[in-house]
Amino acid sequence: MADTKIKGRRQSGLRYKEPSMYNVIMLNDDVTTMDFVVMVLQKIFRKSAEDAETIMLKIHNEGSAVVGTYYRDIAESKVGLTKSFAKQYGYPLELTIEEVL
């Protein structure tokens, strides 16, 4: 049997594929305040104040930005947590996830 290279590791003769990564993308809206977005980026996505400000401005100016890259379950968890948090404060903040190819 030929030994072919694939993305993943080899253990005990078995091969497995590394889990896919997903970008969390935050979308701009006309209601959510810039300060709230910065706070979410710092508290939920663990960004520094400077990075949070830069990302928030990119979202504001370009309509969206990647706010983090995670395994699928973590990405979905962060999206759910962020949407729930935003809803508590009356903001319609929207996020999506997309697989990194």
Short mmCIF file of C-alpha atoms in Angstrom, two decimals:
data_model
loop_
_atom_site.label_atom_id
_atom_site.label_comp_id
_atom_site.label_asym_id
_atom_site.label_seq_id
_atom_site.Cartn_x
_atom_site.Cartn_y
_atom_site.Cartn_z
CA MET A 1 0.00 0.00 0.00
CA ALA A 2 1.43 3.39 -1.01
CA ASP A 3 1.93 5.97 1.72
CA THR A 4 0.14 9.11 0.52
CA LYS A 5 0.16 12.51 2.16
CA ILE A 6 -3.11 13.87 3.44
CA LYS A 7 -3.97 16.70 5.75
CA GLY A 8 -4.03 15.09 9.16
CA ARG A 9 -1.99 12.90 11.44
CA ARG A 10 -1.16 9.23 11.46
CA GLN A 11 -1.63 7.22 14.62
CA SER A 12 -1.55 3.42 14.96
CA GLY A 13 -1.84 2.99 11.21
CA LEU A 14 -5.08 5.00 11.12
CA ARG A 15 -5.39 8.39 9.52
CA TYR A 16 -7.79 11.09 10.49
CA LYS A 17 -8.56 14.48 9.08
CA GLU A 18 -7.97 17.60 11.13
CA PRO A 19 -11.28 19.32 12.00
CA SER A 20 -12.27 22.23 9.78
CA MET A 21 -11.93 25.80 11.00
CA TYR A 22 -14.65 28.43 10.67
CA ASN A 23 -14.54 32.22 10.48
CA VAL A 24 -17.01 34.11 12.62
CA ILE A 25 -18.15 37.16 10.66
CA MET A 26 -19.87 40.13 12.31
CA LEU A 27 -22.19 42.20 10.13
CA ASN A 28 -22.85 45.94 10.31
CA ASP A 29 -26.28 47.32 11.13
CA ASP A 30 -27.71 50.78 11.72
CA VAL A 31 -28.79 50.15 15.34
CA THR A 32 -25.98 48.46 17.29
CA THR A 33 -23.65 51.04 18.79
CA MET A 34 -19.94 51.06 18.11
CA ASP A 35 -19.24 50.92 21.85
CA PHE A 36 -21.36 47.78 22.21
CA VAL A 37 -19.52 46.09 19.32
CA VAL A 38 -16.16 46.93 20.92
CA MET A 39 -17.37 45.54 24.26
CA VAL A 40 -18.54 42.29 22.62
CA LEU A 41 -15.24 41.92 20.78
CA GLN A 42 -13.34 42.33 24.02
CA LYS A 43 -15.53 40.20 26.30
CA ILE A 44 -16.66 37.36 24.02
CA PHE A 45 -13.93 37.27 21.38
CA ARG A 46 -11.07 38.21 23.76
CA LYS A 47 -9.72 41.05 21.62
CA SER A 48 -7.54 43.80 23.03
CA ALA A 49 -9.05 47.30 23.16
CA GLU A 50 -6.93 48.34 20.17
CA ASP A 51 -7.82 45.26 18.08
CA ALA A 52 -11.52 45.57 19.00
CA GLU A 53 -11.55 49.20 17.86
CA THR A 54 -9.84 48.32 14.56
CA ILE A 55 -12.24 45.44 13.86
CA MET A 56 -15.28 47.56 14.78
CA LEU A 57 -14.19 50.26 12.32
CA LYS A 58 -13.73 47.65 9.60
CA ILE A 59 -17.25 46.32 10.25
CA HIS A 60 -18.61 49.88 10.17
CA ASN A 61 -16.78 50.91 7.00
CA GLU A 62 -16.87 47.68 4.99
CA GLY A 63 -20.11 46.11 6.22
CA SER A 64 -18.56 43.03 7.84
CA ALA A 65 -15.35 41.59 9.24
CA VAL A 66 -13.95 38.32 10.49
CA VAL A 67 -13.85 38.54 14.29
CA GLY A 68 -12.29 35.14 14.95
CA THR A 69 -11.48 31.71 13.56
CA TYR A 70 -12.47 28.64 15.56
CA TYR A 71 -13.52 25.01 15.35
CA ARG A 72 -17.19 24.74 14.35
CA ASP A 73 -18.64 24.07 17.80
CA ILE A 74 -16.75 26.99 19.33
CA ALA A 75 -17.72 29.31 16.46
CA GLU A 76 -21.40 28.38 16.84
CA SER A 77 -21.20 28.83 20.60
CA LYS A 78 -19.67 32.31 20.27
CA VAL A 79 -22.29 33.32 17.70
CA GLY A 80 -25.12 32.12 19.94
CA LEU A 81 -23.67 33.81 23.02
CA THR A 82 -23.16 37.08 21.14
CA LYS A 83 -26.68 37.10 19.66
CA SER A 84 -28.21 36.33 23.06
CA PHE A 85 -26.15 39.07 24.72
CA ALA A 86 -27.08 41.59 22.01
CA LYS A 87 -30.77 40.67 22.29
CA GLN A 88 -30.69 41.38 26.04
CA TYR A 89 -29.59 44.92 25.22
CA GLY A 90 -32.05 45.35 22.34
CA TYR A 91 -29.50 45.19 19.53
CA PRO A 92 -30.10 43.26 16.28
CA LEU A 93 -26.42 42.27 15.96
CA GLU A 94 -25.94 39.58 13.29
CA LEU A 95 -23.09 37.14 12.85
CA THR A 96 -22.46 34.26 10.47
CA ILE A 97 -19.92 31.49 10.22
CA GLU A 98 -18.21 30.19 7.13
CA GLU A 99 -15.78 27.35 6.68
CA VAL A 100 -12.16 28.28 6.04
CA LEU A 101 -11.14 26.50 2.85
#
